Short mmCIF file of C-alpha atoms in Angstrom, two decimals:
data_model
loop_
_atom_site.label_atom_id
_atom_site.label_comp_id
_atom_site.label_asym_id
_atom_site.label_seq_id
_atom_site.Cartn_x
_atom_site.Cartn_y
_atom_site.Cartn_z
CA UNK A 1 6.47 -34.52 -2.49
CA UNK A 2 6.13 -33.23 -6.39
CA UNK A 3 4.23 -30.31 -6.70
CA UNK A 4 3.32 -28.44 -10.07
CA UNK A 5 3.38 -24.68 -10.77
CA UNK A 6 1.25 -23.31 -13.10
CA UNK A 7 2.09 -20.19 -14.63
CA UNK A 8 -0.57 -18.94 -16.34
CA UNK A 9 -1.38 -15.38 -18.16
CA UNK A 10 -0.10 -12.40 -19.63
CA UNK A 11 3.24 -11.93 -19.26
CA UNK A 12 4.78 -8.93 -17.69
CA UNK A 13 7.87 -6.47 -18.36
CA UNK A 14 9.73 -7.77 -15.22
CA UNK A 15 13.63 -7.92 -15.42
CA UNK A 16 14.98 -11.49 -15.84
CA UNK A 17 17.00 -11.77 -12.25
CA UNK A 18 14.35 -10.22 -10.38
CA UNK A 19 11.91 -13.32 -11.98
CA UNK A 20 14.26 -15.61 -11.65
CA UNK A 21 15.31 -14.94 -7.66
CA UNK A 22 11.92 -14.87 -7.15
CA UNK A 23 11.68 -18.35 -8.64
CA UNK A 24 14.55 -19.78 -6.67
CA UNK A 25 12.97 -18.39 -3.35
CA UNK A 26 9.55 -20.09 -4.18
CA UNK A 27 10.74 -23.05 -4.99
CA UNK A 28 13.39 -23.70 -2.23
CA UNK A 29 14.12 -27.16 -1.85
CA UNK A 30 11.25 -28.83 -3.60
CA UNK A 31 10.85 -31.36 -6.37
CA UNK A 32 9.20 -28.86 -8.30
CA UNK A 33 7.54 -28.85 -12.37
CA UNK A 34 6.80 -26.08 -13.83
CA UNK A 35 3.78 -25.57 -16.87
CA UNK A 36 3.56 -22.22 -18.45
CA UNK A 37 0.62 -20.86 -20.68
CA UNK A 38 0.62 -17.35 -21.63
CA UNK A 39 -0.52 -14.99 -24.60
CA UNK A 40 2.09 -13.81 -27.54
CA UNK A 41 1.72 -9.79 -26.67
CA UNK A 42 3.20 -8.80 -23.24
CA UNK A 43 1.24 -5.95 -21.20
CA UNK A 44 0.57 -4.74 -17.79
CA UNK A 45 -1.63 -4.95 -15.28
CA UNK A 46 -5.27 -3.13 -15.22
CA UNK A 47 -4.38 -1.98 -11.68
CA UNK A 48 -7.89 -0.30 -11.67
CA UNK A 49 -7.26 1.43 -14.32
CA UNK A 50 -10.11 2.79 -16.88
CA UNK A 51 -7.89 2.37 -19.65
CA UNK A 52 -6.49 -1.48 -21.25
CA UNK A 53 -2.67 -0.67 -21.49
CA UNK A 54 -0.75 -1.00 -24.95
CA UNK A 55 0.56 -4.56 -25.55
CA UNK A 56 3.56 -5.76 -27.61
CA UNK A 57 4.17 -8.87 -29.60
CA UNK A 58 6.92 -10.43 -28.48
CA UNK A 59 8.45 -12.01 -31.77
CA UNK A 60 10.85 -14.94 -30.15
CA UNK A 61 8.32 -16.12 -27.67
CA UNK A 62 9.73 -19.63 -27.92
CA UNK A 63 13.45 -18.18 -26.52
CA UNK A 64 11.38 -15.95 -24.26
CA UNK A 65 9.72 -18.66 -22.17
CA UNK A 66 12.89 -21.06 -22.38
CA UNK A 67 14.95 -17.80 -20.81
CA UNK A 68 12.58 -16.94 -18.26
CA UNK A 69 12.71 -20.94 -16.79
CA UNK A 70 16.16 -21.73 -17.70
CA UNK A 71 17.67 -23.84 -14.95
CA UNK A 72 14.20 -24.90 -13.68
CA UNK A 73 12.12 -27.83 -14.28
CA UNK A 74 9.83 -26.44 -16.98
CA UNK A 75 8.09 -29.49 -18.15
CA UNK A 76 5.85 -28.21 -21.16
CA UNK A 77 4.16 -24.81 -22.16
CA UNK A 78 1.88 -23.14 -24.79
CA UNK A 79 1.21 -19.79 -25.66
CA UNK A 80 -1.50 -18.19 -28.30
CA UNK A 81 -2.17 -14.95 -29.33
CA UNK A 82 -4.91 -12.46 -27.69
CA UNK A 83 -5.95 -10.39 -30.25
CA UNK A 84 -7.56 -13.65 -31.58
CA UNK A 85 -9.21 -14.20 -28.43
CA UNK A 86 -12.34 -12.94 -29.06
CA UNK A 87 -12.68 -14.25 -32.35
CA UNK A 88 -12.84 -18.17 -31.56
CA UNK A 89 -14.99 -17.62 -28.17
CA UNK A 90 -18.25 -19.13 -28.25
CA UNK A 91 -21.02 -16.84 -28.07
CA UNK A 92 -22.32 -17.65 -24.68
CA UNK A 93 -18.19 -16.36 -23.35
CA UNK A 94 -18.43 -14.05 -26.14
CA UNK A 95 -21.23 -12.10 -24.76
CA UNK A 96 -19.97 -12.00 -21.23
CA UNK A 97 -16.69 -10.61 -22.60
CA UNK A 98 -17.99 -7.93 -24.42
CA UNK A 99 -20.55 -7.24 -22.46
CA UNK A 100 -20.94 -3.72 -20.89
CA UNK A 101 -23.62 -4.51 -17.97
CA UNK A 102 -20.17 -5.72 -16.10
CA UNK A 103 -17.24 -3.87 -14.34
CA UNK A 104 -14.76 -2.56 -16.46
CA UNK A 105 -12.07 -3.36 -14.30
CA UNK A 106 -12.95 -7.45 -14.72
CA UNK A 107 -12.15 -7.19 -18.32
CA UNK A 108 -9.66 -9.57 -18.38
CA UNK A 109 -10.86 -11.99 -15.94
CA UNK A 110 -11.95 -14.14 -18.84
CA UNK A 111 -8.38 -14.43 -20.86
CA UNK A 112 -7.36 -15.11 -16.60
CA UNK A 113 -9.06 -18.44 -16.60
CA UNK A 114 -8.80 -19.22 -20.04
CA UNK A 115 -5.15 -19.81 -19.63
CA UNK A 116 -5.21 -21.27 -16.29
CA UNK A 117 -7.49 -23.71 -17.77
CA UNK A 118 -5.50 -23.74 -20.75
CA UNK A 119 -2.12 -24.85 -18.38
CA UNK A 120 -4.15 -26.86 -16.64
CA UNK A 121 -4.44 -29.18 -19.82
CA UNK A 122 -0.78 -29.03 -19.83
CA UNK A 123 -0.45 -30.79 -16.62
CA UNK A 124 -3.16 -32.98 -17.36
CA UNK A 125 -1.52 -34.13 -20.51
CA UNK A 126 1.90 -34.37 -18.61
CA UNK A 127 2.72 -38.50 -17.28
CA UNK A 128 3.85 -37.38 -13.83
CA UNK A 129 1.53 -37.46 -10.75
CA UNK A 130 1.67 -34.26 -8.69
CA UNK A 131 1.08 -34.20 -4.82
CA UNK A 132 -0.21 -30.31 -5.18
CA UNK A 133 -0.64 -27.86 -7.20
CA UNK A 134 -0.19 -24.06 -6.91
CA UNK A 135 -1.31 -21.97 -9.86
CA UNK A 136 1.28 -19.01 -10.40
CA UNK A 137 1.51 -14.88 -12.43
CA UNK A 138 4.28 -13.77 -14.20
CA UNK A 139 4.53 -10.69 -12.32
CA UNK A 140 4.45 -12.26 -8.78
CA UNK A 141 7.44 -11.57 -6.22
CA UNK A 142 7.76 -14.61 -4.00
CA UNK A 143 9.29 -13.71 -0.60
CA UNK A 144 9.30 -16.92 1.09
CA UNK A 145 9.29 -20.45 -0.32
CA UNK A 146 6.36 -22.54 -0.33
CA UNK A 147 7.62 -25.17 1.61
CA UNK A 148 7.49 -22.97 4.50
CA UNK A 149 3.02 -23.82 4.08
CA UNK A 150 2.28 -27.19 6.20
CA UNK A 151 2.34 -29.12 2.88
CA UNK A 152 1.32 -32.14 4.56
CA UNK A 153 -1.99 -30.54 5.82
CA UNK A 154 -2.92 -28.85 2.67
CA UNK A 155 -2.66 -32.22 1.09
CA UNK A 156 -4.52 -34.22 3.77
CA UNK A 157 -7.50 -31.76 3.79
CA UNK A 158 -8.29 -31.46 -0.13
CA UNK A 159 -9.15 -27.51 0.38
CA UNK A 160 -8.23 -24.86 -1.75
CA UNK A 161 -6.02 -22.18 -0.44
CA UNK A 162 -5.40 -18.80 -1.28
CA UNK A 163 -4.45 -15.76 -0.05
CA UNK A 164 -7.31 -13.72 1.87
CA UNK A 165 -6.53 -12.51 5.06
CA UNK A 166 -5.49 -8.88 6.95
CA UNK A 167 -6.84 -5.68 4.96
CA UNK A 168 -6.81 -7.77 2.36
CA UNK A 169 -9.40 -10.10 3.26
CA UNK A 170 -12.51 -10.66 1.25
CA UNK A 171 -15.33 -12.87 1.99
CA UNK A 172 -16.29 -15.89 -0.41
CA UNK A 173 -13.45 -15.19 -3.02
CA UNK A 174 -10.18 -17.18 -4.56
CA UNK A 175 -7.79 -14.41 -4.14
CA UNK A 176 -6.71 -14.96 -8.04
CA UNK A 177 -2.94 -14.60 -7.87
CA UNK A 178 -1.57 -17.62 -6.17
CA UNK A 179 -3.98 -20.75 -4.80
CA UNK A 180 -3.29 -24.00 -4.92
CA UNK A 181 -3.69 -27.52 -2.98
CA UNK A 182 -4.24 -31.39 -3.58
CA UNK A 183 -4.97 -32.33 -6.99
CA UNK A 184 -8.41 -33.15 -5.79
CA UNK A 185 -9.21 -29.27 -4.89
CA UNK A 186 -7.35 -27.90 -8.49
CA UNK A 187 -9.12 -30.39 -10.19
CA UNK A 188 -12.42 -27.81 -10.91
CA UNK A 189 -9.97 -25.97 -13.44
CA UNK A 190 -10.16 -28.79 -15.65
CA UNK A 191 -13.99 -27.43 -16.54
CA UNK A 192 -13.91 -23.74 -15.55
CA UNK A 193 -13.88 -22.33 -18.87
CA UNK A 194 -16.77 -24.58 -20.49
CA UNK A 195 -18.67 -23.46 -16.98
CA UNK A 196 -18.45 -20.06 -17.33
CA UNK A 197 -21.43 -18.63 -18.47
CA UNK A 198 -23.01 -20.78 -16.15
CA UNK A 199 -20.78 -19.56 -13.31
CA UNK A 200 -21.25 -15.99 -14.07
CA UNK A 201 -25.23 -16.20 -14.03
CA UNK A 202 -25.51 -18.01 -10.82
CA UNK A 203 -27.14 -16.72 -8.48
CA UNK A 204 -24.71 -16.17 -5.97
CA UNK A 205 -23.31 -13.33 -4.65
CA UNK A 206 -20.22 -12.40 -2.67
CA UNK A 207 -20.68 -8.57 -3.49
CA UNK A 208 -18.15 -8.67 -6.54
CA UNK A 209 -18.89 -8.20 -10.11
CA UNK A 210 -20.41 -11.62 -11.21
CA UNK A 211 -17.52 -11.69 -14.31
CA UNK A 212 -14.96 -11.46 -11.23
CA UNK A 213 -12.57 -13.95 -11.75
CA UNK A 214 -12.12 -14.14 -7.82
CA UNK A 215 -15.99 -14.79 -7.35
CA UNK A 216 -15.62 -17.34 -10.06
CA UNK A 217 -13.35 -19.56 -8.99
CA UNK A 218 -14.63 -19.53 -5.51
CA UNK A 219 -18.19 -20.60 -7.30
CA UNK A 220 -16.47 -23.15 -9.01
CA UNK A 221 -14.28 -24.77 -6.42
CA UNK A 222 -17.60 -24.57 -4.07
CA UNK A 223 -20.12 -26.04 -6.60
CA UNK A 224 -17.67 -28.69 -7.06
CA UNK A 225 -17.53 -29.36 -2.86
CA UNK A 226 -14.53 -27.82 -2.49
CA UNK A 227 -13.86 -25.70 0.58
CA UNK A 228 -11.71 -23.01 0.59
CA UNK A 229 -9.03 -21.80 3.17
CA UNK A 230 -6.26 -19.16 3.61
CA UNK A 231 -2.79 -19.58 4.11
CA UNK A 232 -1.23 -17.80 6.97
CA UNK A 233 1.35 -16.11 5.15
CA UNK A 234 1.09 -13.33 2.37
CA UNK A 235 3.94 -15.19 -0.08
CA UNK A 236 3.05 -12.77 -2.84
CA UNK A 237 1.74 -10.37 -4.40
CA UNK A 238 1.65 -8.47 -7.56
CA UNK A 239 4.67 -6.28 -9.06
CA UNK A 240 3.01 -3.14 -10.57
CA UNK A 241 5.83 -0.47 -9.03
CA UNK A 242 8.97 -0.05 -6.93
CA UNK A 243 10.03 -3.13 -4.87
CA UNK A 244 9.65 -0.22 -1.80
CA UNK A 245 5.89 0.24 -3.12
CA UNK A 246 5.81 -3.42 -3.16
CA UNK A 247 7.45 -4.63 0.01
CA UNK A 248 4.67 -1.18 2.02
CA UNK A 249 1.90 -2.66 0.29
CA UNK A 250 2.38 -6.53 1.57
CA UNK A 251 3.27 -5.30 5.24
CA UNK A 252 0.04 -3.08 5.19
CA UNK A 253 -1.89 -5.57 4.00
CA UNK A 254 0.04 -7.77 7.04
CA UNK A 255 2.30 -10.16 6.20
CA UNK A 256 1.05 -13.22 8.63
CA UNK A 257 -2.28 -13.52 9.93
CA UNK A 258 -2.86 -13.79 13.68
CA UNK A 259 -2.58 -17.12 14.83
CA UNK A 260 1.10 -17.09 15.85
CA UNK A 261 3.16 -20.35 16.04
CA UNK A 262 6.30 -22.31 15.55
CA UNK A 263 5.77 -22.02 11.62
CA UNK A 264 5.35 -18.05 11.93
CA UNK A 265 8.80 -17.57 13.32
CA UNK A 266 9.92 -19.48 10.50
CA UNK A 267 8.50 -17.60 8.07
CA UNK A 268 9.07 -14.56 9.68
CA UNK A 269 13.01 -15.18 9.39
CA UNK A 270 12.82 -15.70 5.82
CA UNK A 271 10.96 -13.30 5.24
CA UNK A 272 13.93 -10.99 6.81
CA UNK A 273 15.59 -12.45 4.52
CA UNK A 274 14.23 -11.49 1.92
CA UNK A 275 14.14 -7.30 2.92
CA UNK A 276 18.09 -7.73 3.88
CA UNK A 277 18.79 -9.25 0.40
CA UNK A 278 16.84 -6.90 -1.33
CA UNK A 279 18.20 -3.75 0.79
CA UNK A 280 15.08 -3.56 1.99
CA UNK A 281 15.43 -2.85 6.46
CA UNK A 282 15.65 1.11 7.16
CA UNK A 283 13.50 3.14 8.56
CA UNK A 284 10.52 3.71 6.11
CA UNK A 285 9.85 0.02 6.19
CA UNK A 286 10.09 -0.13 10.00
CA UNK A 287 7.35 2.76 9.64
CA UNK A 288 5.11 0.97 7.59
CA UNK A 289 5.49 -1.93 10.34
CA UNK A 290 4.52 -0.35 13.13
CA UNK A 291 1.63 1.59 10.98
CA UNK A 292 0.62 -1.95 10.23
CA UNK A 293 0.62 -3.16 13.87
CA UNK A 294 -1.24 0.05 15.21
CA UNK A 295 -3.82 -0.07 12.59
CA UNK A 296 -4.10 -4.21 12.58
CA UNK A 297 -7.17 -4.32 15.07
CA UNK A 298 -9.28 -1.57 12.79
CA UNK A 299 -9.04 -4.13 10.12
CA UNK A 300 -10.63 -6.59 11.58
CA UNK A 301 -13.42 -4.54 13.12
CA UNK A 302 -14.43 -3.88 9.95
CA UNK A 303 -15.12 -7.11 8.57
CA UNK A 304 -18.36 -6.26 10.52
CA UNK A 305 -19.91 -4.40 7.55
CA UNK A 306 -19.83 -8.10 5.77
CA UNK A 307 -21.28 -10.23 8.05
CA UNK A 308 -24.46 -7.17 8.13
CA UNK A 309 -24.19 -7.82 4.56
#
């Protein structure tokens, strides 16, 4: 089975081994390619922030890229810089984008898709057929590889799957840092940027922002008859402190969802794995375990309040 990553975004101050183990765990025993397509000026993430962080040109970004995937399959890439992004939008996306009438904290979600569309050409312009297709951040810590995910099934069934379960769990959304599938359910990123304006003037409402990128890319994946699903494991998530802050926020936000089986165990030993390797089992994470267990039934009472809404 081939399967393409798409790495797609700004690109993060993350130290090289820490990317690069991450890498290796993801992509455990797969035939894996790899497309990149980020901007020139490295930042960080909004984080809820009111504030857009300083960015910083990186100067070599040829080198830069090469380094980061050195000793993986990276295939092709492309990069462009963001303080021309607003300049070559069309007005339609330009509006949106500088809009005020939307949530600050969505700022970015159209540079988001622009580059996922953007490595999405990549692929498309690439000679090799891929089985599925998981689009990837920069500043993503993988803790179990993806071949762990009934591959097979998320073929078969043409959905698109993201992460949205546990306290993390939001109706009608494409959890935005890691979703992939068939080729068939990826294939709405091929127009997502020309349908934006359209996308964020529909009608429909989930309860975010409508310049969400998460709303968006449900929209589009629906309007293109494309259900989506959840895996049952929380592979990633974003980097934005300590690998402690990390590792409390994933188990809070549970780490597998509910229906337990053969494929849980498995996952559940790698991700032990992953803790020991990272020095990672004492007794504040075994705390934020059993926090997590005792508090696991509250947060799915309130999913309630969205089914009223």
């Amino acid at each position: 089975m081939k399967i393409a990553l798409l790495f797609s975004g700004q690109l993060r101050p993350l130290p090289h081994d820490l990317f690069k183990n991450s890498l290796q765990t993801l992509t455990k025993d797969l035939d894996c390619s790899i497309f990149s397509y980020c901007w020139r000026e490295q930042g960080k993430s909004l984080n809820h922030q009111k504030k857009i962080s300083k960015t910083n040109l990186i100067l070599n970004i040829n080198d830069h890229i090469n380094y980061m995937f050195d000793g993986f399959n990276l295939v092709n890439y492309g990069f462009e810089s963001f303080k021309e992004f607003d300049f070559f939008l069309s007005e339609k996306h330009k509006i949106i984008f500088n809009s005020n009438k939307y949530h600050f904290g969505t700022i970015n979600s159209l540079p988001q898709i622009y580059t996922m569309h953007k490595c999405f050409q990549l692929l498309e312009k690439s000679n090799e057929k891929f089985d599925l297709i998981f689009r990837c951040r920069f500043d993503s810590i993988y803790i179990h590889p993806i071949k762990l995910f009934p591959l097979n099934k998320i073929l078969n069934d043409n959905c698109l799957y993201n992460i949205n379960f546990g306290r993390a769990y939001y109706p009608n959304r494409v959890y935005d840092i890691f979703f992939g599938g068939s080729r068939k359910s990826m294939n709405f990123l091929k127009t997502i940027w020309s349908d934006v304006p359209i996308l964020v003037n529909n009608q429909f409402s989930n309860g975010l922002d409508s310049r969400d990128s998460c709303r968006i890319l449900f929209l589009a994946a629906n309007l293109d008859n494309i259900k989506v699903k959840s895996f049952n494991s929380r592979i990633c998530d974003v980097l934005r402190n300590s690998h402690y802050e990390y590792t409390k926020y994933l188990i809070s936000s549970h780490l597998l969802k509910m229906n337990f089986n053969l494929r849980s165990l498995r996952t559940i030993k790698s991700i032990s794995q992953w803790l020991k390797k990272n020095n990672l089992i004492n007794i504040k994470i075994l705390l934020v375990f059993i926090k997590a267990f005792i508090y696991m039934p509250i947060s799915y009472i309130k999913r309630i309040r969205y089914f009223k809404s």
